[in-house]
XYZ file of C-alpha atoms in Angstrom:
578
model
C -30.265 -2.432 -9.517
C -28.526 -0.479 -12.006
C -30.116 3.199 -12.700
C -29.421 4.753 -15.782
C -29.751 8.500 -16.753
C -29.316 10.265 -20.189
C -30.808 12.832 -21.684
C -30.776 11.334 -25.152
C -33.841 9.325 -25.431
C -32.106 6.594 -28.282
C -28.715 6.470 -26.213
C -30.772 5.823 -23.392
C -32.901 3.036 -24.936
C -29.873 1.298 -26.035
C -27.369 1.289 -23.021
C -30.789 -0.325 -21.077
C -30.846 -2.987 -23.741
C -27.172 -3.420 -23.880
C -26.873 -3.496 -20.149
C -30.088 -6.134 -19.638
C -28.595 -8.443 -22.247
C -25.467 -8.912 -20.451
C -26.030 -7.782 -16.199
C -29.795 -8.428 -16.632
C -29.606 -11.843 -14.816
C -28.232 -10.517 -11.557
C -29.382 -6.700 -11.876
C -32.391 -5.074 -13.235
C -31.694 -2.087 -15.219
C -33.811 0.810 -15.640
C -33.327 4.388 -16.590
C -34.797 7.888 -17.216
C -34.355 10.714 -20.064
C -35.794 13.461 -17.503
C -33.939 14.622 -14.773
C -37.208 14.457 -12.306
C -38.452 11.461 -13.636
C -35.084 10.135 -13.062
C -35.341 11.410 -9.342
C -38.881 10.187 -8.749
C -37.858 6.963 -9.321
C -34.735 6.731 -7.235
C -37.056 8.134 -4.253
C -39.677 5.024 -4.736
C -36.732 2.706 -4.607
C -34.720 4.351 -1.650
C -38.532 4.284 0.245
C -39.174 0.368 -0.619
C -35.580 -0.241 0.153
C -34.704 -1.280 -3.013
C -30.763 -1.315 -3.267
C -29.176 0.644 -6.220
C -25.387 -0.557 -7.438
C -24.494 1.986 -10.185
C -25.816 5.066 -10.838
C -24.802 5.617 -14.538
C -25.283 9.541 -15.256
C -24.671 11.627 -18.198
C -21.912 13.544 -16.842
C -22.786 16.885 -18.024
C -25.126 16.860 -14.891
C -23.474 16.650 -11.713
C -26.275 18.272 -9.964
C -28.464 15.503 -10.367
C -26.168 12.958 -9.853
C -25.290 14.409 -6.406
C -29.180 14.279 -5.232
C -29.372 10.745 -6.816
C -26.421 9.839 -4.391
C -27.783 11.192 -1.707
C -30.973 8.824 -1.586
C -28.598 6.377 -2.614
C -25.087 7.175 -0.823
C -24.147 3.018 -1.328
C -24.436 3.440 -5.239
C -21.016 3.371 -7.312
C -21.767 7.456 -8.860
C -20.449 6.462 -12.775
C -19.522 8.822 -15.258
C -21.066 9.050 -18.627
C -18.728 11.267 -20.697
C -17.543 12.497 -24.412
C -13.687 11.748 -24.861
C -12.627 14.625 -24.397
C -8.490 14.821 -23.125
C -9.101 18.525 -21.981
C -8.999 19.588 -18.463
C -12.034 21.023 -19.417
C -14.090 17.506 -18.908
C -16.516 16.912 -16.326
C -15.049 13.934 -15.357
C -11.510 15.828 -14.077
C -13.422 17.593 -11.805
C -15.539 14.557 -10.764
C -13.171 12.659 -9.939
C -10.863 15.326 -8.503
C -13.472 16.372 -6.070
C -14.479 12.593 -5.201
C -17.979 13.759 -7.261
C -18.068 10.069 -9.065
C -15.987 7.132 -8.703
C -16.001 5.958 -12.358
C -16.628 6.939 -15.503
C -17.041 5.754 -19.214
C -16.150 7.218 -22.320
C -18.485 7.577 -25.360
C -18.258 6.455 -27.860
C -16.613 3.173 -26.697
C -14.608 1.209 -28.841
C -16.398 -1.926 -29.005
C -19.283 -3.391 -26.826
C -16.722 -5.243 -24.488
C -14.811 -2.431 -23.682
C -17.650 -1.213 -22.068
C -18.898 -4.620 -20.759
C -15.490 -5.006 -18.971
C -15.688 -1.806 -17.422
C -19.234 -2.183 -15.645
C -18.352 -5.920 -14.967
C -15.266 -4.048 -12.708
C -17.784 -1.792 -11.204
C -20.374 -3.906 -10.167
C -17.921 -5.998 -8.911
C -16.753 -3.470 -6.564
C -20.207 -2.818 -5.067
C -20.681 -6.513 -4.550
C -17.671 -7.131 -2.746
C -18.591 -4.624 -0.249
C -22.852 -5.267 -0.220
C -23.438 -8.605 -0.354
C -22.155 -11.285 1.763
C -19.725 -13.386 1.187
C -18.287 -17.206 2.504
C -16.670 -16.643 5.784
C -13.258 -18.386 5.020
C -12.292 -17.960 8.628
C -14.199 -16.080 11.763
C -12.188 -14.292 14.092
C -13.296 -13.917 17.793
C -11.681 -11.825 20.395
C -12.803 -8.895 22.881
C -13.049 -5.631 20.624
C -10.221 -4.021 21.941
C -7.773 -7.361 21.664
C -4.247 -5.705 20.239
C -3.699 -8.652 18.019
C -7.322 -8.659 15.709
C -6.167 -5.853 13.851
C -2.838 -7.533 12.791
C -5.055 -11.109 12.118
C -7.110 -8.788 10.023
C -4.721 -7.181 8.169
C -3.101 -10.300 7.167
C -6.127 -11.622 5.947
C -7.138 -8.458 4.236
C -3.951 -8.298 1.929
C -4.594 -11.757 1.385
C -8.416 -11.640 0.343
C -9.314 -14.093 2.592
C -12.990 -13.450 3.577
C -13.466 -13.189 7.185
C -15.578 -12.230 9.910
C -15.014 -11.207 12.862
C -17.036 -11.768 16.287
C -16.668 -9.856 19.604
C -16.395 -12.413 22.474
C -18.845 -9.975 24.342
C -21.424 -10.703 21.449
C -23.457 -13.810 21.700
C -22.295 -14.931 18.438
C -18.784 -15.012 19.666
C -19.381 -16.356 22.604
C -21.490 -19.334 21.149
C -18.560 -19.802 18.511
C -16.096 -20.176 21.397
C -18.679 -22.753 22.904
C -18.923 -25.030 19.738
C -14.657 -24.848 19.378
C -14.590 -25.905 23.114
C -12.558 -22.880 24.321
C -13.055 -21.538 27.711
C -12.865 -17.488 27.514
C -9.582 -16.283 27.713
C -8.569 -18.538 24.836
C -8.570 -15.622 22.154
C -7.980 -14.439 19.791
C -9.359 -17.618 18.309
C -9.399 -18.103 14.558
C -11.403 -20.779 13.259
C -10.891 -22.037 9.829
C -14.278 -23.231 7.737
C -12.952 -26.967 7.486
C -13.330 -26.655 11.448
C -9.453 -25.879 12.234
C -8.969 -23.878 15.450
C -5.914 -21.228 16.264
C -5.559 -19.661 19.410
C -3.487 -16.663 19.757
C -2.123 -17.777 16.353
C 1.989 -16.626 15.459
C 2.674 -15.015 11.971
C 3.811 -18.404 10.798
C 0.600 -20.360 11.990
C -1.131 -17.899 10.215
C 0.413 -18.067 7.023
C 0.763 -22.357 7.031
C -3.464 -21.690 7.505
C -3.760 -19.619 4.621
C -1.404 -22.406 2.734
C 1.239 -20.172 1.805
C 5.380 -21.143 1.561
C 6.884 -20.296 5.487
C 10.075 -22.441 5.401
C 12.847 -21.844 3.200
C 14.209 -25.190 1.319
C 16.642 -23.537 -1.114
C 20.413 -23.824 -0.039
C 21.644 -21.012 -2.459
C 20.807 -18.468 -5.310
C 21.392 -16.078 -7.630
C 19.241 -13.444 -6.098
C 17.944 -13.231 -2.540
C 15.356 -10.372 -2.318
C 14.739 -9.285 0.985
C 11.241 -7.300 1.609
C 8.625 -8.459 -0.275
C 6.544 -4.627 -0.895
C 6.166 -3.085 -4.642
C 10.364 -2.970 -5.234
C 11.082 -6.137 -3.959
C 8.142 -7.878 -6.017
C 9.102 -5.909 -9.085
C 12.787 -6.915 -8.659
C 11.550 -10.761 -7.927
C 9.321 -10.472 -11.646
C 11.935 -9.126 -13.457
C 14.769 -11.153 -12.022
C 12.634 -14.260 -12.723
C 11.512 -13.510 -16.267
C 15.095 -13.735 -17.079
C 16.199 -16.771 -15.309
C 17.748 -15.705 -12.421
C 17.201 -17.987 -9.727
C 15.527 -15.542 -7.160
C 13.761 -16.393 -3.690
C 12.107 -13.243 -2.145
C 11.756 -13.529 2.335
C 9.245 -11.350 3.725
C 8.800 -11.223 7.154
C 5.198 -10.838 7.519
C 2.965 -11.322 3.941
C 3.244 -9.371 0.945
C 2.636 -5.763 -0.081
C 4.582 -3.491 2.457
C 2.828 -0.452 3.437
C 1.736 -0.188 -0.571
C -0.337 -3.215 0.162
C -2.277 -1.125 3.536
C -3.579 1.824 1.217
C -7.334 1.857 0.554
C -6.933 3.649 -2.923
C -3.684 4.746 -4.926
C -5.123 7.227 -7.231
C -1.950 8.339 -9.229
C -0.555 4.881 -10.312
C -0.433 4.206 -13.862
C -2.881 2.348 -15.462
C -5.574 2.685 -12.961
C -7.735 5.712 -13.951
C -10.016 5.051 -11.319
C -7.009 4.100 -8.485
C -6.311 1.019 -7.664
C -6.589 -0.845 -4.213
C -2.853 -1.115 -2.848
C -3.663 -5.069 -1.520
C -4.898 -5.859 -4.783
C -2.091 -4.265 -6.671
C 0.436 -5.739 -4.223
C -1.316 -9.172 -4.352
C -1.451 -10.070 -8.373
C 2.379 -8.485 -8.447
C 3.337 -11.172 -5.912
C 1.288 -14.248 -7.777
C 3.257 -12.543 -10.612
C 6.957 -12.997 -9.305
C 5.433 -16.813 -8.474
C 4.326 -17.426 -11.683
C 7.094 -16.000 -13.267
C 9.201 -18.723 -11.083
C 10.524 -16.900 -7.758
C 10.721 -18.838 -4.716
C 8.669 -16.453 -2.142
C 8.630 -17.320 1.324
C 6.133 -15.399 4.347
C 6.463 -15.026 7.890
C 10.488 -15.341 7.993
C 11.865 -12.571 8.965
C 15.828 -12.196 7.882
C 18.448 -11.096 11.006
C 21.372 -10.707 9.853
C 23.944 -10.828 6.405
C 27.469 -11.729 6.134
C 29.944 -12.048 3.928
C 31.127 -15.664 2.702
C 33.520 -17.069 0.362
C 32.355 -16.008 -3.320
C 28.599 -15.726 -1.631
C 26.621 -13.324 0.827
C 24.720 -15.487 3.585
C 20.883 -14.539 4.622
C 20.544 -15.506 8.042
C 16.810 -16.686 8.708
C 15.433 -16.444 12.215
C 14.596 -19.621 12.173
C 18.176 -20.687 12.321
C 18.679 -21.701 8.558
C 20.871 -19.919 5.932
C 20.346 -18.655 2.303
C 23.927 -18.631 0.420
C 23.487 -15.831 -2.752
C 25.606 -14.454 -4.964
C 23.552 -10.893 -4.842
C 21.137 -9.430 -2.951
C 18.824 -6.484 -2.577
C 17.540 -4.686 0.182
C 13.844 -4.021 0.113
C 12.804 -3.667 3.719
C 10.898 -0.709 2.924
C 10.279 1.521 6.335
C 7.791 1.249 9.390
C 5.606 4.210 10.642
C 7.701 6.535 13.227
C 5.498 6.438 16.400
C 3.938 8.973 17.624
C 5.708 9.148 21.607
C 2.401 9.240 23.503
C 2.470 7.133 26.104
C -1.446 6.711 26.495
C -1.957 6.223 23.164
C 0.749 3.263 22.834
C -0.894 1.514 25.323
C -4.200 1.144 22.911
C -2.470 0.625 19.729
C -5.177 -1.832 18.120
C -7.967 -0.894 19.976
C -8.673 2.803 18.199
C -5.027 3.661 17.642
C -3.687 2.108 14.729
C -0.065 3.249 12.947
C -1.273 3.290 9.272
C -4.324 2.611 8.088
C -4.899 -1.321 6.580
C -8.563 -1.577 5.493
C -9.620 -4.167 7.700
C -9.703 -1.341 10.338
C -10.697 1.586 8.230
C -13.992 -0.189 7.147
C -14.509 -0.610 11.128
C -14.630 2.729 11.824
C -18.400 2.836 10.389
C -20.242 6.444 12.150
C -17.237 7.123 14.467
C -15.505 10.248 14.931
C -12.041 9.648 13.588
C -8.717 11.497 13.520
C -5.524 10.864 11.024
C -2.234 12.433 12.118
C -0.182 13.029 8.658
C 0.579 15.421 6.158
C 1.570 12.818 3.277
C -0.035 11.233 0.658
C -0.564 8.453 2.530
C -2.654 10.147 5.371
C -4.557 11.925 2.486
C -5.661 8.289 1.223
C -6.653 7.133 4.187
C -8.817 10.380 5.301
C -10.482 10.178 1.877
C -10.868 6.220 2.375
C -12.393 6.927 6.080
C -14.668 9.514 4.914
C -16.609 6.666 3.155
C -17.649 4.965 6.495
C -16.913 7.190 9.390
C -19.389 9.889 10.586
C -16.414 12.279 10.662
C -12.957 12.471 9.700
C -10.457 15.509 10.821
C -6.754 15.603 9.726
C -3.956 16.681 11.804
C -1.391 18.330 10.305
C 1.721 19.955 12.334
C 2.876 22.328 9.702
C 0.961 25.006 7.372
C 1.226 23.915 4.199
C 0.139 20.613 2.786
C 1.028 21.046 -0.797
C 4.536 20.789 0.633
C 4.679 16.910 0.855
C 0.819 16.139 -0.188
C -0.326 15.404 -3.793
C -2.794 18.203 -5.123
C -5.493 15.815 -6.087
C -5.655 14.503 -2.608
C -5.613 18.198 -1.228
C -8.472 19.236 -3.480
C -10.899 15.609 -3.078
C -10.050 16.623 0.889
C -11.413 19.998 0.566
C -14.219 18.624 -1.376
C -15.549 15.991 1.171
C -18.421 17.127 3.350
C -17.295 15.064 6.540
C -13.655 16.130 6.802
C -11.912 19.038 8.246
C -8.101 19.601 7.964
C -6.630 21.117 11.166
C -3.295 22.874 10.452
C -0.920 23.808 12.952
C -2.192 20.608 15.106
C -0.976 17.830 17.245
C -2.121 15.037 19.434
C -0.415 15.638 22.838
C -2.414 13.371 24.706
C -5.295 10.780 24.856
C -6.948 7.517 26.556
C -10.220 5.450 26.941
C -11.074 2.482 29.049
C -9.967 -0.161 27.031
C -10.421 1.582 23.765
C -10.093 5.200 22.628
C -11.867 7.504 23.603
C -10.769 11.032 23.644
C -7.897 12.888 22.259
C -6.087 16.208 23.432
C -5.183 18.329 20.522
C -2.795 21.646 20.840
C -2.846 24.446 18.820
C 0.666 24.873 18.078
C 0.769 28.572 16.761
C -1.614 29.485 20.397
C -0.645 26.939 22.557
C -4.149 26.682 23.359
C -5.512 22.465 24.137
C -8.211 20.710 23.400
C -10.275 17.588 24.663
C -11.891 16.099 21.779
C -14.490 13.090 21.224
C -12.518 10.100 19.439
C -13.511 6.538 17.863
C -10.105 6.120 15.722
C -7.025 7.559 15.334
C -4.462 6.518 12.469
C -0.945 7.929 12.910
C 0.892 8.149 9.440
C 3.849 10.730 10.403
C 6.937 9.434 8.032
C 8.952 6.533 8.755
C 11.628 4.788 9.818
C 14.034 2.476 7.620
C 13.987 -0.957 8.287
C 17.954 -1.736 8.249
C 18.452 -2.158 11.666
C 19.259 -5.615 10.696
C 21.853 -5.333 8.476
C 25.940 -5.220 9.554
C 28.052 -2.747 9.869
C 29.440 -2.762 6.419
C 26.762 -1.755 4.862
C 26.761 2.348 5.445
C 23.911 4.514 6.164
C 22.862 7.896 7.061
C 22.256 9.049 9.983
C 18.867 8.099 10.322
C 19.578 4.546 8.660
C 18.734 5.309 5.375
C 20.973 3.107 3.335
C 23.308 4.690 0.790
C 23.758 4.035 -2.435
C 25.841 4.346 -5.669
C 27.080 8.073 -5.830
C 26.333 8.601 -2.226
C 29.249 6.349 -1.303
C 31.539 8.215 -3.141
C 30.664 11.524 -2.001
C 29.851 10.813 1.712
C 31.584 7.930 3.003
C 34.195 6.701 0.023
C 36.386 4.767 2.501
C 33.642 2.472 2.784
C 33.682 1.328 -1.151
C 36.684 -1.098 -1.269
C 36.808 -1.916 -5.254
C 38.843 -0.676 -7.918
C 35.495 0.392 -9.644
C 33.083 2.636 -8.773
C 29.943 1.325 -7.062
C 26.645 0.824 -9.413
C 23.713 3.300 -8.920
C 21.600 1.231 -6.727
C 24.566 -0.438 -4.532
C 25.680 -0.318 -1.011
C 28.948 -0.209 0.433
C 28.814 -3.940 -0.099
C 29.603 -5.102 -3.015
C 26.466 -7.437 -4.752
C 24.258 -5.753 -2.396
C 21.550 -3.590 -3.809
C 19.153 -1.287 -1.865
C 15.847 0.065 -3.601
C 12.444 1.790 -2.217
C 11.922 3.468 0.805
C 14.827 1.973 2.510
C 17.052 3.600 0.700
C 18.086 7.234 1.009
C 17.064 9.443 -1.530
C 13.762 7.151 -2.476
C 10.693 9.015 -3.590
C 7.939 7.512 -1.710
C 5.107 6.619 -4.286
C 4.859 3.333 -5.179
C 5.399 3.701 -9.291
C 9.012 4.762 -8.110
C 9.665 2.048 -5.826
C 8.332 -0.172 -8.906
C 11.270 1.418 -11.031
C 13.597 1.243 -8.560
C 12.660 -2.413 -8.566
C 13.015 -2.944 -12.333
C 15.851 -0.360 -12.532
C 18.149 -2.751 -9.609
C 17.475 -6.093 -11.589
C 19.816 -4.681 -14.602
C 22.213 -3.630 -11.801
C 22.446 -7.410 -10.659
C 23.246 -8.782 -13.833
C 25.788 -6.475 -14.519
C 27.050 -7.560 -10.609
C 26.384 -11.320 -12.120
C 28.599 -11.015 -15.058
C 31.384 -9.493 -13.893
C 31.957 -11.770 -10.757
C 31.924 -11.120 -7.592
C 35.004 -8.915 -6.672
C 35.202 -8.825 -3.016
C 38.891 -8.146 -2.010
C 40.204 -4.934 -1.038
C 43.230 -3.598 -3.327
C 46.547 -4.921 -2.410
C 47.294 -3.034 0.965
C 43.788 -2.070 1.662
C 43.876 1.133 0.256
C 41.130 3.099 -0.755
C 40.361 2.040 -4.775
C 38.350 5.179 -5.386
C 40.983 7.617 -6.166
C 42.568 5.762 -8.471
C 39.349 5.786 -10.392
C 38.771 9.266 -10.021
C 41.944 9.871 -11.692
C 41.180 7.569 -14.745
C 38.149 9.516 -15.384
C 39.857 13.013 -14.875
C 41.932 11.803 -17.589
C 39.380 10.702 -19.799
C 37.665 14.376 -19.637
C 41.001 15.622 -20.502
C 42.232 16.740 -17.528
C 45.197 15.227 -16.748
C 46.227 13.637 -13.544
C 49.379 15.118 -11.130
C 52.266 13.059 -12.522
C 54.479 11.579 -9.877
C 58.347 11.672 -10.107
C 59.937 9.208 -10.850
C 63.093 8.594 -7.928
C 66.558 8.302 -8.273
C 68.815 5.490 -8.627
């Protein structure tokens, strides 16, 4: 059902005829000019359980939108608004305050503009509402550590799934059918009749009929990492012909590809699902011709003899003249011992969607002050009973994005505790409870908990890579400038190093791995973009990889030169005597 309100009798009449012409076959439409008419009808519908997709409102009315949602909180809440670029509109403040979670302009350009747009939002209500093929069923006890990391694989994927507690009678009649005595779980079983037990990374990925194994010998371009920078680097570097194979050691999307909603990157007015942005970047880099290759997690990289060697850990090697670093960085833990022992069964570092859509009338907690824990509270709000942030410090506009502070304020179900940690916790073989401390009284609490996703910065992921390659002190790698500044005897060449590389030459660094990265996706995009440039520069030069005769130190040298070209001029050294 689509329900549409506006005040305007004619406007009215028309969207209902526009909208029946083209949704009519899989949605009635109906509408009201009269704010309790409109309301009358929404209660006979919410009594005979009629479900309602899209409320379309005129947007100058957010009072009665609100009570429409509220007899219909499953509805997608769409704006209908005058373009009007002021800060003034209704729809800022909608969609600030998480009031509506589209809108349309009037008037539209053409009659497909607006077709597309409802097209998207119905879409997203189906997804959610009505079932869908189960591509694969998933059955495990509910507290199995491993069923959130099945899930999240298939999540990023958009594999439809389902998933089955073996203490259901659904599971257990599943495991019956497969032939599986109990403790064989987590089982996945595949709809052309396929079973996995306690299936690796790389059994999960051959299932889904993506590339595991390397075949390629050498390249131009090995792209280690496979989140937004390394997929931007992999569709730029392929556009232009550089041979390019991207290795990711679990599937695509990096922590970009866990968020429910990234509201701030371009191009998505309404925010865009992180999996679904990280997913058509990656098919993308494929179609643009990278090689891209799952499950294979990289160990080590060494110098060869005009090459740099990718050690695989299964055993192979990739021989390429350049590579970058895009490991991105994994979620610092949190140092609870109680609470490590149920990570995946309520405890969860980040928060992938699978798990977030589980958490359906629980009492949840996120632990985070970033943008990322400001996602996922807003996210959580939509199916938990009650969601409370946890912030350690006092202010949040300090590393949190002001529209996430404000839609946070604005949602009835969660509360943001400054000043706040989680010293404690535990459950039976989930979570149950948490202990909180105030940390301005030092007074503790014992609180009530169903979830709790721990998003408190991260870690680089470089612990793989040698020696050479320099890094801060909390393995951030450095780059460009950095080198010079911090740690110039590690830069061996008679030039200086470019912006985005390490202390090894042909080796690039970009996103979160690198120090000095901004943390939003758009600028681990540029990064990604910016580094491809970087590589043909690298590419077209050669590779220099010898020191300067004697080993010294190149950098000076240069330094001079450019003193001089600024016009000051270098010490002079005497000549000696014969």
């Amino acid at each position: 059902m689509v329900f549409v309100f506006d005040e305007d009798a004619g406007s009215l009449e028309v969207l209902i005829a526009d909208l029946s012409r083209r949704f009519g076959n899989d949605f009635a439409v109906l509408g009201e000019s009269s704010g309790d008419a409109a309301l009358a009808v929404l209660r006979e519908l919410a009594a005979s359980c009629s479900p309602v997709a899209l409320l379309l409102f005129d947007g100058r009315d957010g009072v009665l939108l609100a009570r429409a949602h509220e007899l219909h909180p499953e509805a997608r809440r769409v704006l209908l608004v005058d373009r009007d670029y002021t800060s003034h509109s209704p729809a800022v403040r909608a969609m600030t305050l998480g009031e509506a979670d589209f809108h349309i302009t009037r008037p539209w350009a053409d009659d497909e503009m607006m077709y597309r747009a409802m097209s998207e939002y119905l879409s997203s209500w189906t997804r959610e509402h009505e079932p869908s093929f189960e591509l694969f069923r998933i059955v495990a006890p509910s507290a199995d550590s491993r069923v959130p990391e099945i899930r999240d694989v298939m999540t990023r994927l958009h594999l439809p799934y389902g998933f089955y507690p073996l203490e259901s009678e659904d599971g257990r009649r599943l495991l019956d059918e497969a032939g599986l005595e109990r403790d064989a779980v987590p089982m996945v079983l595949g709809h052309d009749g396929h079973v996995m037990v306690d299936p690796s990374m790389a059994e999960l990925a051959t299932a889904f009929g993506v590339s595991i194994k390397n075949e390629v010998e050498s390249c131009d371009l090995a792209i280690v990492g496979a989140g937004p920078a390394g997929l931007t680097a992999a569709v730029y570097a392929a556009s232009e012909g550089v041979e390019t194979v991207v290795l990711e050691q679990s599937v695509s999307g990096g922590q970009a590809g866990t968020s429910p909603l990234i509201r701030n990157y371009p191009g998505f007015p309404h925010g865009v699902e992180g999996g679904l942005l990280m997913e058509r970047t990656c098919e993308q880099a494929w179609l643009m011709g990278a090689k891209i290759v799952f499950a294979q997690q990289v160990t080590g990289l060494e110098e060869g003899s005009g090459r740099h060697v990718v050690r695989l850990a299964d055993g192979s090697r990739l021989r390429a003249r350049s590579v970058i670093v895009a490991t991105g960085m994994q979620w610092r833990r949190l140092g609870v011992p109680r609470l490590e022992e149920l990570i995946g069964a309520g405890v969860y570092y980040g928060a992938a969607a699978g798990e977030t859509r589980a958490m359906q009338d629980q009492d949840v907690f996120v632990v985070g002050a970033g943008n990322s824990a400001g996602q996922a509270c807003l996210h959580l709000a939509g199916h938990a009973r009650r969601v409370t942030l946890l912030a350690r410090g006092e202010d949040l506009g300090r590393s949190m994005s002001r529209y996430l502070i404000d839609g946070l304020r604005a949602a009835p179900n969660v509360e943001i505790r400054r000043r706040t940690e989680v010293i404690d916790g535990g459950g039976a073989e989930v979570l149950e409870e948490l202990t909180l401390r105030d940390r301005a009284r030092g007074a503790t609490e014992a609180v009530a908990a169903g979830g709790l996703f721990i998003m408190i910065g991260g870690e680089p992921h470089s612990q793989w890579l040698p020696r050479s390659i320099a890094r801060d002190a909390k393995g951030y790698v450095l780059t460009g400038s950095e080198l010079q500044s911090e740690q110039p005897h590690e830069w061996r060449l008679g030039r200086e190093p470019l912006t985005l590389e390490t202390s090894l030459p042909g080796v690039f660094a970009a996103g979160d791995v690198r120090r000095g990265a901004m943390g939003r996706v758009a600028a681990a995009v540029g990064e990604g973009a910016t580094v491809v440039r970087l590589v043909h520069e690298h590419l077209q030069r050669g590779q220099e990889t010898s020191r300067p005769p004697g080993g010294r130190d190149a950098l000076p040298a240069v330094r001079r030169r450019k003193r001089a070209r600024a016009g000051r001029r270098p010490r002079r050294r005497t000549a000696p005597t014969r």
